[in-house]
Amino acid sequence: MGRNFSFKGHTRRIARALVDTMMPRWPELEVDLTDRILDDVEGVVRGFPAAFQVGYVAGLWALEAASPLLGGGPQPFTRCDLETRERRLRALQDSKVPQLRQVLLLYGVFVTASAYAQPEVEAFLGVPRRAWRDARARFRERLVQMEASRPLRPATPEALGSHGVAPAATYLDEGTLAAEALRAMGE
Amino acid sequence: MREQVPRGIIQPHQTRGDVRETCDVVVMGSGAGGAAAAATLAEAGLDVLVLEEGAFHRTSEYGANATAMFSALMRDGGATATIGRAPVPYMEGRCVGGSTVINGGMCWRTPEDVLDHWAGAMGLPDLAPAALDPLFDEVEATINARYQDPGSEGGNNEVFRRGAEKLGWKYQRNKRNQIHCVGSNECVTGCPSGAKQSTVYSWLPRVFARGGRLMTHCKVTKVLVERGRAVGLAGTLDDPHRRRKFVVRAKAVVLAGGAVQTPLLMLRNKIAPKNEHVGRHFTIHPNIKVAALFEDRVESMRGVHQAYQCTEFKKRGILLAPGGIPLMFTAVAFSDFGRRLAERMRDYHHIATGGVLVDDFSSGRIMAPLGIPLVKYDVTDIDQEKFVEAAGLLATLYFAAGAKEVYLPFHGYPVLKSVDDVKKLHDHMPRVEDTEYFTAHLMGSCRMHGDPRQGVVGPDGQCWDLPGLYLADASVMPGTIGVNPQVTIMALARLIALRLADKLQRRAAA
């Protein structure tokens, strides 16, 4: 536990089964991201206080041992197929006991956050976030350069604007604008 | 070119063994309160040392891996929540810059009616609007609280504005602490373009310019008290190689760890044990999320996090706002998982996200039984009625803007398909336990009050029960404010620091 935390032995198998069930799947996207997401989740749990880590692992074991009560036969969670695992988690999600739903929500947040930040998922959904970040940072560099040559900066709270670099209509247009900004920077 | 670590920042590898320091004023925390106080004190000619528990990160280190950034920038990897009828997740920055590194950057002055109440009913005339206005001016100039560059708003803000305009509801442009925010829309994991003027770019350079220092990785565990007076701070230095300690002695001690960490430190150190207000009157401005599906593309990724707020219902304690978030947080907002969520996320480009914030009537409590931190907060049924009303209002706004469907964070509630469905919300009021809340505004756990029997600190920010101990963060806020709090925190911290500097200078002269 503590800052050396890692999923070990059967705990890792339970965590992996949970990630495998909660991660997104699309028939058209064939890449298997399970282990990468599991590593991310492990990294997040590593940042938890030790008591929270113990609780997190205890929750995994509770899922493994008690989830047969949620239906789908007597097998522990890790021995179930994807459909059964999902059915059990859906039963938890629809539980009338708010605490059970809330715990499931916590486990799901880290899987979902990691999964939808994977480059393959972003690319599949047509969200070029990394390229967008880079293009925006370079565009801003250009605006800041322009700022340096401006005689007077508008007083707060007025907007600084982007005069001479990009009109408002194309401010968020990364294609033409980024290229233009890069050209202006001599790259 | 690689961004340099500012001169003045001292990291563990630059010191050896246990660290002993002396200075005029030691400040715990480098967020909105700590940094503003430290800059004010340093500019008054005092020797200031800031202790920050987290690490320093360059802008280039704010990476695209969100979960890694949670661990790097937030306390407990962002997995912090209040306990109560429904958990309310919250985030605390734990890095140089504190929560100003992970906030959305909204800049609102404390509403005048709130200041009037503080000045009158709470015996704090120095917090009257006319008295604080010059401080707000200074704060806004320091952090560049500006309107957005025209065109940077993006689709998520545009549909919100369109809905408000169609309904004739009053909305205002947000000021945000930014220089050319270009709409990367990743505020929560550290602004990747360097546009957001967190304290790293605003107050802290002023500290360093006047010779002030900041030590990273310093976890304060002890307030040193001698002869009934606070004389320093001590704790552990988080050196990966070996356990080290630090002790800093000072003429005055300023705590600015935020509305959770400051009372926790006081409770663990049994400071003011008979003052029943330590850790109490804790308010959080609970939020809930609302998402809406549009026929046209919204492209939430492009544009600023929040360019407007709808203040039409402010008198009823309700604020509506768009909240553009990256893909992974939009996915999280649906509180679903697996294949079902995956199918919904195919529509990501058409989804807008927003939130509602209510002025909370309820208040929570920070506790430390056996030293274990517990943050207790219950959303009351009165507040819940406001949430349901507010969610309905935001859904109405989105339908007015052309939404096909609206998703609310109430367990078991169907997707709303038209504005007529909004009325059904009130037929069967969602319970607190069935609602998913979150918050980023933690306030008021060591409130300032003119009466020593009613608060933890006086008008000068000094602890009523321990001379030499000053609080300068969100914990001293006398009550909830109904708007994003960073400007209020900075103004109060600067006011407290100006008084403290004056006192120390007069003492030195005498």
XYZ file of C-alpha atoms in Angstrom:
697
model
C 0.000 0.000 0.000
C 1.017 3.642 -0.031
C 3.037 5.092 -2.864
C 4.255 1.644 -3.940
C 0.730 0.389 -4.438
C 0.076 -2.036 -7.259
C -2.587 -4.593 -8.111
C -1.080 -7.989 -7.385
C -2.109 -11.616 -7.835
C -5.809 -12.226 -7.903
C -6.568 -8.604 -7.001
C -5.085 -7.706 -10.370
C -7.298 -10.253 -12.095
C -10.399 -8.768 -10.432
C -9.366 -5.221 -11.310
C -8.680 -6.303 -14.869
C -12.094 -7.971 -15.153
C -13.727 -4.807 -13.840
C -11.847 -2.619 -16.303
C -12.667 -5.035 -19.097
C -16.366 -4.764 -18.276
C -16.551 -1.015 -17.744
C -14.383 0.138 -20.632
C -16.042 1.223 -23.881
C -16.312 -1.191 -26.806
C -17.224 -0.568 -30.376
C -17.334 -3.324 -32.985
C -15.299 -1.157 -35.360
C -12.486 -0.518 -32.868
C -10.430 -3.662 -32.486
C -7.521 -2.490 -30.349
C -7.431 -3.933 -26.818
C -6.874 -1.168 -24.298
C -7.590 -3.159 -21.143
C -4.068 -3.312 -19.758
C -3.310 0.304 -20.522
C -6.459 1.438 -18.739
C -5.691 -0.903 -15.861
C -2.248 0.695 -15.524
C -3.868 4.136 -15.459
C -6.357 3.103 -12.788
C -3.530 1.569 -10.775
C -1.652 4.857 -11.017
C -4.660 6.796 -9.752
C -5.204 4.416 -6.832
C -1.497 4.765 -6.023
C -2.187 8.429 -5.322
C -4.930 7.603 -2.801
C -4.308 7.601 0.962
C -3.455 4.120 2.257
C -6.833 3.704 3.971
C -8.582 4.468 0.704
C -6.388 1.950 -1.131
C -7.398 -0.730 1.371
C -11.044 0.186 0.828
C -10.619 0.099 -2.937
C -9.094 -3.404 -2.865
C -11.714 -4.595 -0.366
C -14.398 -3.395 -2.759
C -12.846 -5.410 -5.568
C -12.854 -8.557 -3.447
C -16.430 -7.907 -2.385
C -17.355 -7.725 -6.050
C -15.517 -10.971 -6.740
C -17.054 -12.892 -3.870
C -20.526 -11.386 -3.556
C -21.445 -10.622 -7.140
C -23.044 -14.073 -7.658
C -25.848 -12.644 -5.522
C -26.515 -10.297 -8.426
C -27.383 -13.193 -10.727
C -25.770 -15.078 -13.564
C -24.781 -18.200 -11.676
C -22.424 -19.060 -8.839
C -19.145 -18.135 -10.531
C -17.028 -15.366 -9.049
C -16.788 -12.181 -11.074
C -13.492 -13.044 -12.746
C -14.829 -16.355 -14.058
C -17.847 -14.828 -15.771
C -18.087 -13.900 -19.408
C -18.457 -10.262 -20.401
C -22.253 -10.419 -20.649
C -22.638 -11.829 -17.152
C -20.173 -9.375 -15.663
C -21.973 -6.497 -17.305
C -25.353 -7.802 -16.122
C -24.040 -7.917 -12.566
C -22.689 -4.396 -12.704
C -25.968 -3.190 -14.210
C -27.754 -4.786 -11.261
C -25.523 -2.756 -8.963
C -26.098 0.365 -11.019
C -29.855 -0.093 -10.735
C -29.748 -0.991 -7.046
C -32.162 0.701 -4.709
C -29.316 1.101 -2.238
C -27.693 4.441 -3.120
C -24.388 3.528 -1.473
C -23.927 0.563 -3.815
C -24.561 2.765 -6.815
C -22.178 5.380 -5.494
C -19.372 2.862 -4.992
C -19.857 1.553 -8.516
C -19.783 5.120 -9.785
C -16.414 5.668 -8.116
C -14.940 2.543 -9.722
C -16.360 3.572 -13.060
C -15.081 7.139 -13.037
C -11.435 6.171 -13.271
C -11.994 3.521 -15.914
C -14.095 5.851 -18.041
C -11.781 8.842 -17.635
C -8.781 6.785 -18.644
C -10.539 4.973 -21.481
C -11.856 8.096 -23.172
C -8.461 9.773 -22.911
C -6.744 6.985 -24.891
C -5.527 8.234 -28.270
C -7.164 5.321 -30.088
C -10.556 6.097 -28.550
C -10.203 9.789 -29.289
C -9.242 9.012 -32.856
C -12.129 6.591 -33.242
C -14.597 9.228 -32.045
C -12.980 11.875 -34.233
C -11.622 13.948 -31.356
C -8.032 14.976 -32.119
C -7.468 16.309 -28.600
C -3.689 16.036 -28.538
C -3.287 17.733 -31.899
C -5.782 20.367 -30.806
C -3.823 21.079 -27.633
C -0.612 21.466 -29.587
C -2.151 23.654 -32.266
C -3.763 25.875 -29.662
C -0.540 26.284 -27.713
C 1.306 27.356 -30.853
C -1.470 29.712 -31.834
C -1.325 31.290 -28.402
C 2.427 31.748 -28.727
C 1.706 33.821 -31.810
C -0.865 35.918 -29.975
C 1.528 36.518 -27.103
C 4.252 37.592 -29.551
C 1.775 40.036 -31.013
C 0.991 41.265 -27.514
C 4.616 42.184 -26.959
C 4.601 44.567 -29.899
C 1.329 46.207 -28.905
C 1.834 49.685 -27.438
C -0.864 49.465 -24.788
C -2.649 46.479 -23.417
C -6.391 47.042 -22.859
C -7.212 47.504 -19.195
C -9.010 44.733 -17.390
C -11.626 43.434 -17.850
C -11.504 44.101 -21.613
C -10.590 41.277 -23.939
C -7.141 41.338 -25.466
C -8.436 40.182 -28.839
C -6.473 38.697 -31.686
C -6.150 41.628 -34.073
C -3.860 40.952 -36.963
C -3.648 37.229 -36.291
C -7.132 35.773 -36.498
C -10.611 37.224 -36.917
C -13.231 36.062 -34.442
C -14.925 33.935 -37.092
C -11.886 31.687 -37.496
C -10.385 31.935 -34.015
C -11.153 28.286 -33.272
C -10.392 27.011 -36.748
C -7.263 25.029 -36.112
C -6.640 24.078 -39.727
C -6.019 27.341 -41.496
C -5.233 29.276 -38.400
C -2.582 27.016 -36.968
C -0.891 26.836 -40.344
C -1.014 30.585 -40.662
C 0.363 31.057 -37.172
C 3.185 28.636 -37.839
C 4.064 30.366 -41.104
C 4.116 33.682 -39.315
C 6.514 32.194 -36.796
C 8.820 31.103 -39.603
C 8.343 27.367 -39.048
C 12.639 26.625 -25.170
C 12.236 24.775 -21.906
C 10.435 26.771 -19.272
C 12.655 27.515 -16.310
C 11.842 26.784 -12.699
C 11.402 30.270 -11.212
C 14.194 31.472 -9.000
C 12.795 31.393 -5.505
C 11.363 27.895 -5.754
C 13.308 25.453 -3.616
C 12.830 21.770 -4.381
C 13.927 18.861 -2.154
C 17.035 18.075 -4.209
C 18.332 21.575 -3.467
C 18.512 20.978 0.271
C 20.118 18.342 2.420
C 19.090 16.768 5.681
C 16.516 18.352 7.908
C 15.706 21.938 7.004
C 15.673 24.782 9.512
C 14.679 28.237 8.389
C 13.711 31.549 9.881
C 11.808 34.353 8.222
C 9.407 37.176 8.984
C 6.299 35.362 7.804
C 5.795 31.724 6.910
C 2.812 30.946 4.667
C 1.303 27.487 4.276
C -0.093 27.076 0.776
C 0.501 28.689 -2.611
C -3.038 28.802 -3.968
C -5.390 31.752 -4.286
C -5.050 32.823 -0.652
C -1.461 31.882 0.147
C 0.078 33.361 -2.975
C -1.867 36.636 -2.736
C -0.925 36.993 0.929
C 2.720 36.099 0.282
C 3.062 38.624 -2.546
C 1.516 41.366 -0.441
C 3.825 40.630 2.486
C 6.936 40.340 0.316
C 6.160 43.645 -1.377
C 5.922 45.230 2.058
C 9.565 44.341 2.513
C 9.094 41.284 4.694
C 11.066 38.071 4.366
C 8.460 35.520 3.267
C 8.738 31.764 2.967
C 5.860 29.821 1.358
C 5.494 26.110 2.127
C 3.720 24.081 -0.541
C 2.871 20.423 -0.089
C 2.831 19.618 -3.783
C 5.362 19.893 -6.581
C 6.112 22.586 -9.133
C 5.033 21.758 -12.682
C 5.981 23.646 -15.800
C 3.221 24.327 -18.317
C 4.860 21.819 -20.649
C 4.337 19.187 -17.958
C 0.566 19.592 -18.000
C 0.116 16.491 -20.120
C -2.724 14.988 -22.119
C -3.037 11.951 -19.834
C -5.833 13.137 -17.568
C -5.565 10.424 -14.932
C -1.833 11.064 -14.562
C -2.542 14.771 -14.139
C -5.121 14.025 -11.450
C -2.388 12.279 -9.473
C 0.172 14.998 -10.138
C -1.956 18.048 -9.393
C -4.684 17.019 -6.968
C -4.867 15.792 -3.429
C -5.478 12.054 -3.273
C -5.529 11.850 -7.038
C -8.775 13.810 -7.120
C -10.621 11.057 -5.226
C -11.892 13.276 -2.449
C -15.533 13.537 -1.476
C -17.691 14.731 1.345
C -19.629 12.164 3.347
C -23.335 12.514 3.975
C -26.656 11.642 2.359
C -24.947 11.723 -1.005
C -21.202 11.992 -1.502
C -20.097 15.218 -3.131
C -16.782 14.769 -4.960
C -14.486 17.747 -4.749
C -11.000 18.540 -5.940
C -8.196 20.267 -4.076
C -5.102 21.377 -5.908
C -1.915 20.022 -4.385
C 0.806 21.644 -6.426
C 2.495 25.025 -6.671
C -0.452 27.283 -7.485
C -2.916 25.128 -5.564
C -6.450 24.965 -6.875
C -5.852 27.924 -9.204
C -4.001 25.426 -11.422
C -7.054 23.161 -11.750
C -9.980 25.590 -11.647
C -12.004 26.948 -14.549
C -10.659 30.454 -14.082
C -13.908 32.287 -13.527
C -13.515 35.697 -11.881
C -16.456 37.255 -10.096
C -16.389 39.837 -7.360
C -18.299 39.024 -4.209
C -21.880 40.195 -4.764
C -22.646 43.458 -3.000
C -25.596 42.084 -1.042
C -23.298 39.426 0.399
C -20.698 42.018 1.392
C -23.389 44.200 2.939
C -24.480 41.244 5.050
C -20.919 40.506 6.150
C -20.278 44.149 6.943
C -23.485 44.567 8.908
C -24.758 41.390 10.519
C -21.321 39.821 10.991
C -19.585 42.872 12.369
C -17.077 43.225 9.545
C -17.357 46.820 8.275
C -14.044 46.515 6.424
C -15.686 44.063 4.071
C -18.269 46.592 2.867
C -18.371 46.936 -0.932
C -16.773 50.384 -0.979
C -13.885 49.158 1.186
C -13.188 46.077 -0.905
C -13.577 47.620 -4.355
C -9.957 48.835 -4.562
C -8.775 45.373 -3.581
C -10.928 43.766 -6.245
C -9.410 46.168 -8.777
C -5.896 45.145 -7.726
C -6.716 41.453 -7.769
C -8.306 41.604 -11.201
C -5.379 43.528 -12.626
C -2.888 41.074 -11.120
C -4.550 37.950 -12.423
C -5.714 39.483 -15.718
C -9.413 38.922 -15.100
C -10.609 39.616 -18.629
C -13.341 38.790 -21.067
C -12.414 36.192 -23.618
C -10.823 36.960 -26.943
C -13.773 37.304 -29.369
C -14.296 34.051 -31.219
C -12.779 31.850 -28.541
C -16.098 30.929 -26.919
C -16.897 27.845 -28.992
C -20.052 25.849 -29.622
C -20.720 24.733 -26.064
C -20.992 28.326 -24.911
C -22.819 29.364 -28.070
C -25.774 26.998 -27.562
C -26.065 28.204 -23.973
C -26.103 31.848 -25.036
C -28.594 31.096 -27.777
C -30.974 29.409 -25.331
C -30.748 32.250 -22.812
C -31.370 34.847 -25.518
C -34.385 33.000 -26.924
C -35.938 32.885 -23.482
C -35.006 36.473 -22.715
C -33.039 35.379 -19.661
C -30.287 37.616 -18.368
C -26.783 36.316 -18.907
C -23.368 37.830 -18.403
C -20.005 37.380 -20.000
C -17.509 35.770 -17.675
C -14.273 37.374 -16.771
C -11.555 34.764 -16.497
C -7.976 35.071 -15.359
C -6.325 34.539 -18.695
C -4.108 36.080 -21.298
C -5.285 34.876 -24.693
C -7.117 31.778 -23.580
C -7.351 30.011 -26.910
C -10.015 27.490 -25.975
C -7.965 24.373 -25.389
C -10.645 23.534 -22.836
C -8.449 21.520 -20.501
C -8.461 23.860 -17.503
C -9.026 21.093 -14.973
C -5.802 19.237 -15.684
C -3.585 22.316 -15.957
C -3.839 24.859 -18.771
C -1.700 23.381 -21.559
C -1.141 26.709 -23.316
C -0.132 28.762 -20.280
C -3.038 31.145 -20.833
C -4.635 30.722 -17.447
C -3.072 33.087 -14.982
C -2.926 30.776 -11.999
C -0.943 32.086 -9.054
C 2.125 30.527 -10.700
C 1.887 33.285 -13.327
C 0.339 36.090 -11.317
C 1.046 36.396 -7.595
C 4.029 34.112 -7.129
C 6.356 35.958 -9.540
C 5.769 39.015 -7.368
C 6.850 37.020 -4.326
C 10.052 35.911 -6.038
C 10.765 39.372 -7.442
C 10.987 40.659 -3.885
C 13.223 37.873 -2.643
C 10.487 35.627 -1.268
C 11.000 31.890 -1.371
C 8.783 28.848 -1.853
C 9.680 25.348 -0.701
C 7.874 22.508 -2.458
C 6.978 19.071 -1.038
C 6.527 20.457 2.485
C 3.676 18.827 4.359
C 2.915 20.956 7.396
C 1.881 18.864 10.380
C 2.546 21.154 13.316
C 1.950 24.753 14.301
C 4.711 25.769 16.685
C 3.349 27.593 19.715
C 5.426 29.274 22.408
C 4.104 31.331 25.286
C 0.638 31.317 23.825
C 1.753 32.593 20.444
C 2.224 30.935 17.029
C 5.910 31.099 16.137
C 6.327 28.766 13.184
C 5.431 25.643 11.255
C 6.984 22.197 11.136
C 6.408 19.042 9.164
C 7.861 16.523 6.771
C 9.674 17.102 3.527
C 8.491 14.613 0.928
C 11.893 13.497 -0.289
C 11.662 10.227 -2.226
C 15.077 9.183 -0.934
C 14.619 9.544 2.789
C 12.271 10.972 5.380
C 13.249 14.519 6.260
C 11.816 17.174 8.499
C 11.570 20.915 8.330
C 11.088 23.593 10.950
C 10.402 27.217 10.028
C 10.322 29.867 12.728
C 8.697 33.217 11.999
C 7.267 36.360 13.527
C 3.872 35.488 12.114
C 2.279 32.356 10.678
C -0.241 32.397 7.831
C -2.319 29.316 7.071
C -3.703 29.178 3.541
C -4.255 25.504 2.893
C -7.867 25.976 1.854
C -11.215 25.373 3.515
C -10.446 21.728 4.254
C -6.734 21.594 5.078
C -6.575 24.715 7.254
C -9.201 23.585 9.800
C -7.781 20.056 9.687
C -4.371 21.357 10.732
C -5.938 23.410 13.503
C -7.984 20.489 14.774
C -5.049 18.081 14.699
C -2.934 20.608 16.582
C -5.742 21.303 19.046
C -5.592 25.004 18.286
C -8.545 26.887 19.733
C -10.036 23.684 21.167
C -12.828 25.581 22.861
C -13.796 27.499 19.744
C -16.770 25.590 18.403
C -16.551 27.312 15.015
C -13.334 25.639 13.872
C -14.323 23.338 11.007
C -17.949 24.470 11.012
C -20.094 26.645 8.693
C -18.474 24.842 5.782
C -20.261 25.514 2.492
C -19.555 24.068 -0.909
C -21.828 25.528 -3.606
C -22.926 22.095 -4.782
C -23.205 21.675 -8.547
C -24.976 19.204 -10.765
C -24.273 18.494 -14.411
C -26.716 18.591 -17.272
C -25.993 17.363 -20.796
C -27.961 18.014 -23.961
C -27.963 16.417 -27.391
C -28.278 18.667 -30.436
C -28.961 17.987 -34.086
C -26.054 20.221 -35.100
C -22.486 19.692 -34.041
C -21.552 21.437 -30.793
C -17.848 20.510 -30.723
C -17.429 20.927 -27.014
C -13.686 20.321 -27.233
C -13.171 23.624 -29.026
C -13.687 26.732 -27.007
C -13.325 28.075 -23.540
C -14.569 26.176 -20.540
C -17.174 28.761 -19.556
C -17.768 32.092 -21.261
C -21.161 33.028 -19.772
C -23.323 32.643 -16.721
C -27.085 33.015 -16.635
C -27.956 35.206 -13.677
C -31.700 35.437 -14.309
C -32.436 33.394 -11.186
C -29.646 34.664 -8.972
C -32.070 36.105 -6.440
C -33.440 32.588 -5.963
C -29.907 31.329 -5.359
C -29.603 29.613 -8.717
C -26.852 30.091 -11.267
C -26.855 28.356 -14.645
C -23.701 28.009 -16.703
C -22.245 26.126 -19.623
C -19.280 23.962 -18.769
C -17.258 22.759 -21.718
C -15.240 19.694 -20.818
C -12.971 17.343 -22.726
C -14.199 14.021 -24.053
C -13.224 11.964 -21.004
C -15.104 14.196 -18.599
C -18.159 14.269 -20.863
C -18.124 10.472 -20.750
C -17.844 10.555 -16.958
C -20.776 12.978 -16.778
C -23.180 10.300 -17.963
C -22.465 8.035 -14.975
C -22.690 4.981 -17.188
C -20.169 2.477 -18.434
C -19.291 -0.117 -21.007
C -21.000 -0.653 -24.289
C -24.082 1.405 -23.489
C -22.013 4.472 -22.718
C -19.872 3.784 -25.779
C -22.944 3.950 -28.012
C -24.029 7.243 -26.455
C -20.569 8.723 -26.885
C -20.789 8.248 -30.633
C -22.808 11.471 -30.419
C -20.037 13.334 -28.588
C -19.742 16.030 -31.232
C -23.413 16.903 -30.741
C -23.401 16.999 -26.940
C -23.334 20.185 -24.867
C -22.630 20.181 -21.153
C -23.524 22.662 -18.486
C -24.169 22.849 -14.810
C -26.201 24.505 -12.132
C -24.882 25.935 -8.920
C -27.046 26.747 -5.930
C -26.379 28.883 -2.888
C -26.445 26.270 -0.172
C -28.520 26.766 2.960
C -26.920 23.786 4.582
C -23.454 23.803 6.019
C -21.025 20.999 6.684
C -18.232 20.323 9.050
C -14.569 19.404 8.849
C -13.570 16.898 11.510
C -10.421 15.046 12.468
C -11.332 12.170 14.793
C -8.023 10.483 15.739
C -6.447 12.754 13.165
C -8.403 11.156 10.304
C -9.840 13.777 7.944
C -13.610 13.698 7.570
C -15.566 16.208 5.547
C -19.248 15.989 6.416
C -21.828 17.700 4.281
C -25.505 16.996 3.709
C -27.488 18.535 0.922
C -30.794 19.550 2.520
C -34.202 18.953 1.054
C -34.601 22.722 0.654
C -31.445 22.867 -1.443
C -32.579 19.788 -3.337
C -35.770 21.552 -4.371
C -33.609 24.320 -5.784
C -31.473 21.768 -7.628
C -34.483 20.172 -9.258
C -35.858 23.560 -10.209
C -32.456 24.631 -11.557
C -31.994 21.438 -13.550
C -35.392 22.025 -15.094
C -34.454 25.596 -15.960
C -31.242 24.533 -17.650
C -33.094 21.820 -19.549
C -35.599 24.472 -20.666
C -32.731 26.661 -21.837
C -31.210 23.819 -23.848
C -34.554 22.956 -25.438
C -34.957 26.613 -26.360
C -31.551 26.385 -28.020
C -32.732 23.420 -30.072
C -31.769 20.380 -28.002
C -33.326 17.038 -28.966
C -32.682 15.391 -25.614
C -31.525 16.480 -22.168
C -29.866 14.217 -19.609
C -30.170 14.962 -15.905
C -28.040 13.535 -13.088
C -30.951 11.998 -11.195
C -30.817 8.242 -10.864
C -33.657 6.473 -12.590
C -34.939 9.522 -14.438
C -35.630 9.116 -18.119
C -34.018 11.263 -20.757
C -36.057 14.424 -21.329
C -37.348 14.637 -24.899
C -39.116 17.976 -24.829
C -39.764 20.933 -22.600
C -43.027 19.278 -21.541
C -41.001 16.551 -19.850
C -39.414 19.175 -17.613
C -42.712 19.651 -15.794
C -42.760 15.978 -14.839
C -39.657 16.525 -12.739
C -41.740 18.165 -10.077
C -44.299 15.349 -10.023
C -41.753 13.030 -8.508
C -38.970 14.985 -6.822
C -35.609 13.218 -7.145
C -34.118 12.440 -3.743
C -30.778 13.751 -2.533
C -29.539 10.152 -2.456
C -30.425 9.747 -6.125
C -28.557 12.835 -7.291
C -24.983 13.129 -8.460
C -23.350 16.294 -7.251
C -19.880 17.689 -7.443
C -18.208 20.861 -6.300
C -15.100 22.935 -6.701
C -15.990 25.721 -4.263
C -15.051 24.940 -0.670
C -15.563 27.829 1.741
C -16.000 29.075 5.221
C -14.801 26.462 7.720
C -12.943 28.969 9.948
C -15.103 31.965 9.383
C -14.187 35.572 10.015
C -16.498 37.341 12.414
C -16.420 40.572 14.367
C -17.544 38.751 17.505
C -14.950 36.361 19.029
C -17.782 34.077 20.149
C -19.075 33.716 16.606
C -15.994 33.080 14.495
C -12.462 31.714 14.348
C -10.638 34.804 13.103
C -11.204 38.506 13.576
C -11.406 41.204 10.923
C -7.598 41.203 10.643
C -7.522 37.468 9.920
C -5.820 36.678 13.203
C -7.068 33.683 15.110
C -9.096 34.909 18.088
C -7.595 32.143 20.227
C -3.959 32.159 19.136
C -2.061 35.405 18.537
C 0.412 35.270 15.704
C -1.683 32.773 13.717
C -3.373 34.252 10.649
C -5.695 32.552 8.211
C -5.820 33.815 4.623
C -7.769 31.445 2.429
C -11.299 30.294 1.604
C -11.778 29.058 5.157
C -12.189 32.621 6.493
C -15.066 33.465 4.178
C -17.914 34.448 6.494
C -20.504 32.651 4.387
C -21.471 31.354 0.979
C -21.198 33.847 -1.882
C -23.056 32.331 -4.815
C -20.282 32.945 -7.344
C -16.903 31.415 -8.137
C -14.734 32.291 -5.146
C -11.136 32.843 -6.282
C -11.376 36.641 -6.551
C -13.018 36.848 -3.125
C -10.324 34.626 -1.621
C -7.530 36.726 -3.127
C -9.090 40.008 -2.013
C -9.580 38.771 1.553
C -6.046 37.348 1.653
C -4.620 40.635 0.424
C -6.630 42.589 2.992
C -5.388 40.316 5.783
C -1.807 40.499 4.537
C -1.867 44.291 4.275
C -2.966 44.509 7.904
C -0.351 42.001 8.998
C 2.425 43.766 7.100
C 1.436 47.052 8.691
C 1.459 45.487 12.147
C 4.876 43.868 11.685
C 6.366 47.046 10.264
C 5.070 49.126 13.145
C 6.403 46.570 15.604
C 9.809 46.654 13.909
C 9.851 50.453 13.951
C 8.999 50.510 17.640
